[in-house]
Coordinates of C-alpha atoms and ligand atoms in Angstrom, one line a residue:
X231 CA 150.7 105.5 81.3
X232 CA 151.2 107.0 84.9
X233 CA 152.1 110.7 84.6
X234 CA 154.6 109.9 87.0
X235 CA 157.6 107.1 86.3
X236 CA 157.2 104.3 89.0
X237 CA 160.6 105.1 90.1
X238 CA 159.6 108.5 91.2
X239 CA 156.5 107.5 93.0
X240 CA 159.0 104.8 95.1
X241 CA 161.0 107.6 96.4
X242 CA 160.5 109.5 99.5
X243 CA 161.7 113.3 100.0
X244 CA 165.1 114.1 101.9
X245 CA 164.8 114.7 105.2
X246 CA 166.7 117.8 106.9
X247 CA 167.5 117.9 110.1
X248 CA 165.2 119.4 112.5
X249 CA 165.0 122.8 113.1
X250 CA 165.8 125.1 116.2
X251 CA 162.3 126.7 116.2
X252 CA 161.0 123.5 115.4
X253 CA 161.9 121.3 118.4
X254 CA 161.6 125.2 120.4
X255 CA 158.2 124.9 120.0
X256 CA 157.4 120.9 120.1
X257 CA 159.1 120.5 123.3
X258 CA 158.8 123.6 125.2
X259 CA 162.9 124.2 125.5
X260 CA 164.4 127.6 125.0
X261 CA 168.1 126.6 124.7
X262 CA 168.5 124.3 122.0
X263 CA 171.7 123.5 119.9
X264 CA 171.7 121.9 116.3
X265 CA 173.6 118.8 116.0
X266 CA 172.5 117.6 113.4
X267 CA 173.5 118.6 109.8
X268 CA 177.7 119.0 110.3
X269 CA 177.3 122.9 110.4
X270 CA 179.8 125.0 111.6
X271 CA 179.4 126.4 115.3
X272 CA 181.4 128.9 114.7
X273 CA 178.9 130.9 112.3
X274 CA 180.0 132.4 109.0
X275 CA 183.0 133.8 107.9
X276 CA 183.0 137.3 109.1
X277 CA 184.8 138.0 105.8
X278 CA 182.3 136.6 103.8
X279 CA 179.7 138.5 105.8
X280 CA 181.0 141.8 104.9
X281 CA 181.7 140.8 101.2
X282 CA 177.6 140.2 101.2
X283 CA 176.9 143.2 102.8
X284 CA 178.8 145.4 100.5
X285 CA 177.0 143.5 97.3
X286 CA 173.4 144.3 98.8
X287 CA 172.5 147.3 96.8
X288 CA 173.7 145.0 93.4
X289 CA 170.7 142.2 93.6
X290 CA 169.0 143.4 91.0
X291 CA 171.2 142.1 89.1
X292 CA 171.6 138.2 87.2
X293 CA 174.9 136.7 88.4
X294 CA 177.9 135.8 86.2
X295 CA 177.1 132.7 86.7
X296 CA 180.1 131.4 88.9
X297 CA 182.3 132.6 86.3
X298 CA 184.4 134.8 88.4
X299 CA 184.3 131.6 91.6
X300 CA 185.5 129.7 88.9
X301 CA 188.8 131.5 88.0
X302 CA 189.6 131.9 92.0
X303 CA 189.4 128.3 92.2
X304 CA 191.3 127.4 89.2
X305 CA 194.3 130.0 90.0
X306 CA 194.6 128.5 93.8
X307 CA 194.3 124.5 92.5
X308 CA 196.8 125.9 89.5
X309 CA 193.9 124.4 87.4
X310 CA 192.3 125.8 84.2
X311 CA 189.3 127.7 84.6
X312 CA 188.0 125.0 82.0
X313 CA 188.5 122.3 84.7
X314 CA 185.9 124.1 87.5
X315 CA 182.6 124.5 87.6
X316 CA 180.4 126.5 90.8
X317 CA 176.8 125.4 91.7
X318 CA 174.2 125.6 94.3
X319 CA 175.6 123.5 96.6
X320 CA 177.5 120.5 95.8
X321 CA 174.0 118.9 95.6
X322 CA 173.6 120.7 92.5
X323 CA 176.6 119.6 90.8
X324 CA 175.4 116.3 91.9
X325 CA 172.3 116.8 89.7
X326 CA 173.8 117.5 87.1
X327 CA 176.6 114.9 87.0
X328 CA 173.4 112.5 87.0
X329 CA 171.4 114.3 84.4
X330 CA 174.9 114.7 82.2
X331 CA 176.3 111.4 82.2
X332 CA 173.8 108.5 82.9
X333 CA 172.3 107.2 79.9
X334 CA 168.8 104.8 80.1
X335 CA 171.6 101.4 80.0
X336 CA 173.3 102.2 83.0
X337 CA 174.0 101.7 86.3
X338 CA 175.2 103.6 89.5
X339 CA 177.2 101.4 92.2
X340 CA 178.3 102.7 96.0
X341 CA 178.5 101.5 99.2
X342 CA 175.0 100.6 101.5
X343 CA 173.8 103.6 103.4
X344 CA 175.4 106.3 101.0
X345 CA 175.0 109.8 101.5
X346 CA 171.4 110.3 101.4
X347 CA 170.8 113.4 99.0
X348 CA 172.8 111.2 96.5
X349 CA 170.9 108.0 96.7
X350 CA 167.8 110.0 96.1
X351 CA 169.4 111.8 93.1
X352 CA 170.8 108.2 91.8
X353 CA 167.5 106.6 91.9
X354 CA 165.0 109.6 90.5
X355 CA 167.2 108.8 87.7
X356 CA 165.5 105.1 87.2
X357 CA 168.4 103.6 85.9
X358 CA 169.6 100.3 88.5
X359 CA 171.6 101.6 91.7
X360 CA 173.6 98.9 93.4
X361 CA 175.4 99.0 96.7
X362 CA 178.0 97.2 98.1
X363 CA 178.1 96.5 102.3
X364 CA 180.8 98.5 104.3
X365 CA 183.6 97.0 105.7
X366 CA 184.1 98.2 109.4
X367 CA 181.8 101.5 108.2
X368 CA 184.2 102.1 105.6
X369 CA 183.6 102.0 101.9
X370 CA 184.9 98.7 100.5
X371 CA 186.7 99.1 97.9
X372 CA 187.9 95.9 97.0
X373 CA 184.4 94.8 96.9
X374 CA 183.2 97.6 94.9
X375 CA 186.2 97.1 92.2
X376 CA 184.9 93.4 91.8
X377 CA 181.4 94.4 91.4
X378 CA 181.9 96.5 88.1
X379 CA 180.1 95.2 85.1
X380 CA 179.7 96.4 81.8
X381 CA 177.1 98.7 82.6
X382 CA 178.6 100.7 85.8
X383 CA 178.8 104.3 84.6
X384 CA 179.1 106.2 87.6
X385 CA 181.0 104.6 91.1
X386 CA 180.3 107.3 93.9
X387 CA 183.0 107.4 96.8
X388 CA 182.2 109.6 99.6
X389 CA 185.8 110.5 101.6
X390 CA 185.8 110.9 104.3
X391 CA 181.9 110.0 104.2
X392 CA 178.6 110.7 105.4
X393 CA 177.0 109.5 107.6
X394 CA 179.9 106.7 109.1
X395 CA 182.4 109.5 109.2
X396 CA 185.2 106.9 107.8
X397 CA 188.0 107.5 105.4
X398 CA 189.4 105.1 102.9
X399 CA 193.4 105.6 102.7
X400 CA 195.8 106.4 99.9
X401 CA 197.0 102.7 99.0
X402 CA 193.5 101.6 99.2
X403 CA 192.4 104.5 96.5
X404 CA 195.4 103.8 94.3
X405 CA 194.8 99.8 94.4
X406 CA 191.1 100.6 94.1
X407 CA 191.7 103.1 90.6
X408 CA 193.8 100.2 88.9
X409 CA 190.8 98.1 88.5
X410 CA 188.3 101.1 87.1
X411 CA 188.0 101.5 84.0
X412 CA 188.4 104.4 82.2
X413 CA 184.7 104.6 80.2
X414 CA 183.0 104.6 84.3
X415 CA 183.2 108.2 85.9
X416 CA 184.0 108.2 89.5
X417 CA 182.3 111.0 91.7
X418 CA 184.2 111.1 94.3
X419 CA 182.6 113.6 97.2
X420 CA 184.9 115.7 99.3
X421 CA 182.5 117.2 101.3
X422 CA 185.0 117.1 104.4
X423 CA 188.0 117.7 103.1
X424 CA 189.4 120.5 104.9
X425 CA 188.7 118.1 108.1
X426 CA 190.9 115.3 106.5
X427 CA 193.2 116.9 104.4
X428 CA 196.3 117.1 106.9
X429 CA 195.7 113.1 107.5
X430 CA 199.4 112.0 106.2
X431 CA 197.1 109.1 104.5
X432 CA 194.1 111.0 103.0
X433 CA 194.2 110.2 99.1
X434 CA 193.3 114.2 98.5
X435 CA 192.1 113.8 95.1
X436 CA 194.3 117.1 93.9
X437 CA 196.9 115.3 94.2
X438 CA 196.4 113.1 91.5
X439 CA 194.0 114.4 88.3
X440 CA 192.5 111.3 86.6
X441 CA 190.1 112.1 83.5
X442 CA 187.7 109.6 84.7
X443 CA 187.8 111.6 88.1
X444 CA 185.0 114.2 89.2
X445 CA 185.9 115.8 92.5
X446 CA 183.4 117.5 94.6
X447 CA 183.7 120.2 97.3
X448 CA 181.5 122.8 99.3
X449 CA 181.7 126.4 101.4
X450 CA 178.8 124.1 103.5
X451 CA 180.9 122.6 106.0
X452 CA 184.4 124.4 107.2
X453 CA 183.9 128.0 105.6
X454 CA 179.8 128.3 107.3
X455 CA 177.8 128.8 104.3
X456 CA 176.1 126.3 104.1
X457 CA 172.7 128.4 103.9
X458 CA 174.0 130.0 100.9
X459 CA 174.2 126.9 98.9
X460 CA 177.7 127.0 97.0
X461 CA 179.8 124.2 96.1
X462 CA 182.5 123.8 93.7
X463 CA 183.8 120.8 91.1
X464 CA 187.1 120.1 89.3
X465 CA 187.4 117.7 86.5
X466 CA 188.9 117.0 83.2
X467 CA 187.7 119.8 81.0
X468 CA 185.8 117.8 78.6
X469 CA 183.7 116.4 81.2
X470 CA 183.3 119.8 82.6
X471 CA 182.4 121.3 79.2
X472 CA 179.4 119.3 79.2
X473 CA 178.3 119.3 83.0
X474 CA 178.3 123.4 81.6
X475 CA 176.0 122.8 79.2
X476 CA 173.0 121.7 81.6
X477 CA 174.1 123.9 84.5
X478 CA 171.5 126.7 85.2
X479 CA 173.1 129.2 84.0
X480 CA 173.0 131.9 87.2
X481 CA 173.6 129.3 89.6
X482 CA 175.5 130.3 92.4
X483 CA 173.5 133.4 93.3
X484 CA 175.2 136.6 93.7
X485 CA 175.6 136.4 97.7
X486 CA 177.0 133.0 97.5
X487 CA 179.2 134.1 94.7
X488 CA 180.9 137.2 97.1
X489 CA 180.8 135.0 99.8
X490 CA 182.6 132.1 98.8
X491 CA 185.3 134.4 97.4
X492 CA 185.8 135.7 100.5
X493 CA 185.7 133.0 102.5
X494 CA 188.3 131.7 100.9
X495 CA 190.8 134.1 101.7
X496 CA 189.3 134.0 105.2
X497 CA 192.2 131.7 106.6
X498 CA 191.9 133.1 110.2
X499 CA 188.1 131.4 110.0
X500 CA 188.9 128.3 108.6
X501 CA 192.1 128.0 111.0
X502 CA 190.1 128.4 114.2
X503 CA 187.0 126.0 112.8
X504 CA 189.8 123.1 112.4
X505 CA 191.3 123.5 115.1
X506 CA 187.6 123.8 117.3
X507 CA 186.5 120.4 115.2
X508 CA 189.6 118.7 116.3
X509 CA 189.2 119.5 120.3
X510 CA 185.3 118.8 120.3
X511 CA 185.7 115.6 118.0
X512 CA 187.4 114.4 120.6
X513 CA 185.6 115.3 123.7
X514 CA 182.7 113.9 121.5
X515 CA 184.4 110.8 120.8
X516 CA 186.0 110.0 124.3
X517 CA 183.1 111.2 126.4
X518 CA 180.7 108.9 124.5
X519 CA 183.4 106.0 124.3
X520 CA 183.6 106.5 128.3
X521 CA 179.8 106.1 128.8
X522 CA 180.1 102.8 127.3
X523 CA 178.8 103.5 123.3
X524 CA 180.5 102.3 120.8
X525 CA 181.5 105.3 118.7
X526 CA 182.9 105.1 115.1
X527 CA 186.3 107.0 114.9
X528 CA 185.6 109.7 112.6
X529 CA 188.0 112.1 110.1
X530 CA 184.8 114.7 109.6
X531 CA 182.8 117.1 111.6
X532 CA 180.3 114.1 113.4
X533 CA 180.7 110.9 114.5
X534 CA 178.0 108.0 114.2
X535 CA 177.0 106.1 117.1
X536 CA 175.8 102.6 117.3
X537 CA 173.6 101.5 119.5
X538 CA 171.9 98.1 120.2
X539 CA 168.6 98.8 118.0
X540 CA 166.9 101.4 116.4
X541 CA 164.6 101.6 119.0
X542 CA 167.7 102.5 121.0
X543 CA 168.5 104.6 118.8
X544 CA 165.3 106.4 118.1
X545 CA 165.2 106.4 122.3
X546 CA 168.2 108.9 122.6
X547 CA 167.5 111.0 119.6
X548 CA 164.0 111.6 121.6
X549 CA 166.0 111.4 125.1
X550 CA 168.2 114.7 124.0
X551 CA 165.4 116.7 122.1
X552 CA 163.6 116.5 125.5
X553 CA 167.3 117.9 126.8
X554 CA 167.5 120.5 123.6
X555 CA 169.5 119.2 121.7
X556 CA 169.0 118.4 118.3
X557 CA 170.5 115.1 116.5
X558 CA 170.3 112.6 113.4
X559 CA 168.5 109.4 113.6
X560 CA 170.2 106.9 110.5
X561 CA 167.1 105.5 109.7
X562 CA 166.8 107.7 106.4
X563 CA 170.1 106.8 105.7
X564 CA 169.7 102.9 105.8
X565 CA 171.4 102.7 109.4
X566 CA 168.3 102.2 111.5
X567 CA 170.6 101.7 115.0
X568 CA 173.0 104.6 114.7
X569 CA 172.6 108.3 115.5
X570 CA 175.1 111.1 113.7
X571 CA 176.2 113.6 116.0
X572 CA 177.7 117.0 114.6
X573 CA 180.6 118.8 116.6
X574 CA 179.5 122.1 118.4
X575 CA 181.8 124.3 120.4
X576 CA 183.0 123.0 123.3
X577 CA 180.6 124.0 125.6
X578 CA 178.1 122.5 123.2
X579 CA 179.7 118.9 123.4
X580 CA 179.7 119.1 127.5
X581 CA 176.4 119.8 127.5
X582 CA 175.5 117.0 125.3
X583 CA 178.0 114.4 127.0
X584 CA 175.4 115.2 130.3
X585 CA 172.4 115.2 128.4
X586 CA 173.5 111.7 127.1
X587 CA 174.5 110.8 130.6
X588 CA 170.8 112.3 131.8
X589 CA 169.1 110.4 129.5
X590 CA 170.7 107.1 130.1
X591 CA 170.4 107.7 134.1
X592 CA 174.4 107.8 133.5
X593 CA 176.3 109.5 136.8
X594 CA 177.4 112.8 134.7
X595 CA 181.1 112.1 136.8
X596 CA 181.5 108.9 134.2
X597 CA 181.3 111.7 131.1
X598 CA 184.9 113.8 132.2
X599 CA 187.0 113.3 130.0
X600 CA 190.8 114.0 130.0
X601 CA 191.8 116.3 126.3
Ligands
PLP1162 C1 178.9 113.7 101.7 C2 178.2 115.0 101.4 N1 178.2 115.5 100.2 C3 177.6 116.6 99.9 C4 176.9 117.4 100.8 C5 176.1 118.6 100.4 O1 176.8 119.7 100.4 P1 176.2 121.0 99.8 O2 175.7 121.8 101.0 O3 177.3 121.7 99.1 O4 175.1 120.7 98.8 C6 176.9 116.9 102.1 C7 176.2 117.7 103.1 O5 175.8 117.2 104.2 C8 177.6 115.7 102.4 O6 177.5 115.3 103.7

């Protein structure tokens, strides 16, 4: 008997994106700009830095837990605190709804090319994980309502989702949820929701509380704490109950904790990271469609480029590390000929608009773009 299950051996570890100092040092560039894990260019909520700042001198002490994350959450989704639960990240969460809920006889079903960090989490499981292909990048979910079988236990939905950037509507949701039934949990991942939510036709799963229905959330993306590892879950309170039971009990630390509390009430932060996704989204978009890529339309903060083969693609993530500028080749993700761009500032999305242009021996006059 191997010491390690077969299934383990098969997988191969997450890959981040590259690091500033990293690609400083392998190509010799002093100015280099991340755009590669949907951070926020805007930094941290300044209010979330001073809430750390005052907690410094309290370390030595074990966290509540989340507890006191918990009931802020639950008192602004008028939810029970019984129907949140706080983790490292929604990664962590993620863990646990795998750990809690799969049993040795079932199986996990999602689209091709899911979010990364959850296909690895799915599969160290070693229960069958089987994907249905996208339809235009988005999650099919006609397609994934017919492939249920007796044994689907968990269905995850990323919306909007990672790495395509696509969202799946209201009517689609609500025609997809009629054909689900109620014993198979559905994860659905709102790791962008503050990007999509004032979409008139994003299904924001608040909206409508099923019991079969695990919503996920994180302070990574809009709120800029992503290095602190927080993200939060609401769901039916029995299915919270026993996600509680498996959590590690101080998870989020004490920073995160202070910080996310804050950064909620930090609407002057979140306000002006919205609105800078929404202006550099589009100088992204345009200036790429207007060098001739074909760009898929995106309700997040990235978009995913497709070009005509991975060694294309491979090509201009190379092209713009040369240039400083860091993005994310697909390949890990199952989508060998696209590249994920993150928003930056808008100075940031210039300067990659020429470097693209430089790489491909573009004139940089074909990049303006009218806003
Ligand atoms: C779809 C999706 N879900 C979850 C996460 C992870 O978020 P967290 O930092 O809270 O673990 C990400 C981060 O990239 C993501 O893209």
């Amino acid at each position: 008997m191997p010491l390690v299950p077969p299934y383990i051996e098969a997988l191969r570890p997450y890959e981040p994106g590259r690091s500033i100092a990293e690609i400083q040092q392998a190509y010799g560039v002093r100015d280099v700009i991340k755009l590669a894990s949907n951070e926020n260019p805007l930094g941290t909520s300044p209010m979330a830095l001073e809430a750390m700042h005052r907690c410094l001198r309290d370390l030595h002490i074990y966290p509540s837990g989340g507890l006191k994350l918990r009931e802020e959450l639950a008192a602004r989704f008028r939810l029970k605190v019984g129907n949140v639960i706080v983790g490292s990240g929604s990664d962590s969460i993620m863990a646990n709804i795998i750990r809690t809920f799969l049993c040795d006889d079932d199986e996990v079903l999602t689209t091709e090319a899911a979010f990364a960090a959850f296909t690895l989490l799915a599969k160290s499981r070693g229960v069958p994980y089987r994907t249905v292909p996208y339809k235009n990048w988005t999650y099919d979910l006609e397609a994934l309502a017919e492939a249920i079988n007796e044994r689907t236990k968990i269905i995850y939905l990323a919306n909007p989702n990672n790495p395509t950037g696509t969202m799946f509507t209201k009517p689609e949701f609500d025609r997809f949820y009629k054909h689900v039934p109620e014993r198979v949990l559905i994860l659905l991942d709102e790791a962008y929701y503050e990007y999509a939510r004032d979409n008139q036709s994003y299904p924001d799963s608040m909206q409508y509380r099923y019991d079969n229905v695990i919503t996920l959330r994180t302070f990574s993306k809009a709120y800029g704490l992503a290095g602190l590892r927080v993200g939060y879950g609401f769901a039916h309170e029995d299915l919270i109950g026993n996600l509680l039971k498996i959590k590690l009990p101080f998870e989020p630390g004490t920073l995160g904790e202070v910080a996310a509390m804050a950064a909620l009430e930090d609407r002057d932060f979140l306000h002006r990271t919205l609105a800078m996704n929404a202006r550099s989204l589009r100088i992204l978009t345009h200036g790429l469609q207007a060098q001739g890529f074909r760009v898929v339309p995106s309700e997040a903060n990235f978009v995913m480029v497709l070009l005509e083969s991975e060694a294309e693609a491979m090509a201009m993530v190379e092209g713009l590390l040369r240039q400083g500028i860091i993005v994310r080749p697909l390949k890990s993700f199952g989508i060998p000929q696209a590249v994920r761009i993150s928003t930056g500032t808008e100075q940031d999305m210039e300067r990659c608009l020429a470097a693209v242009a430089n790489w491909r021996g573009v004139s940089p006059a074909v990049t303006s773009v009218s806003r």
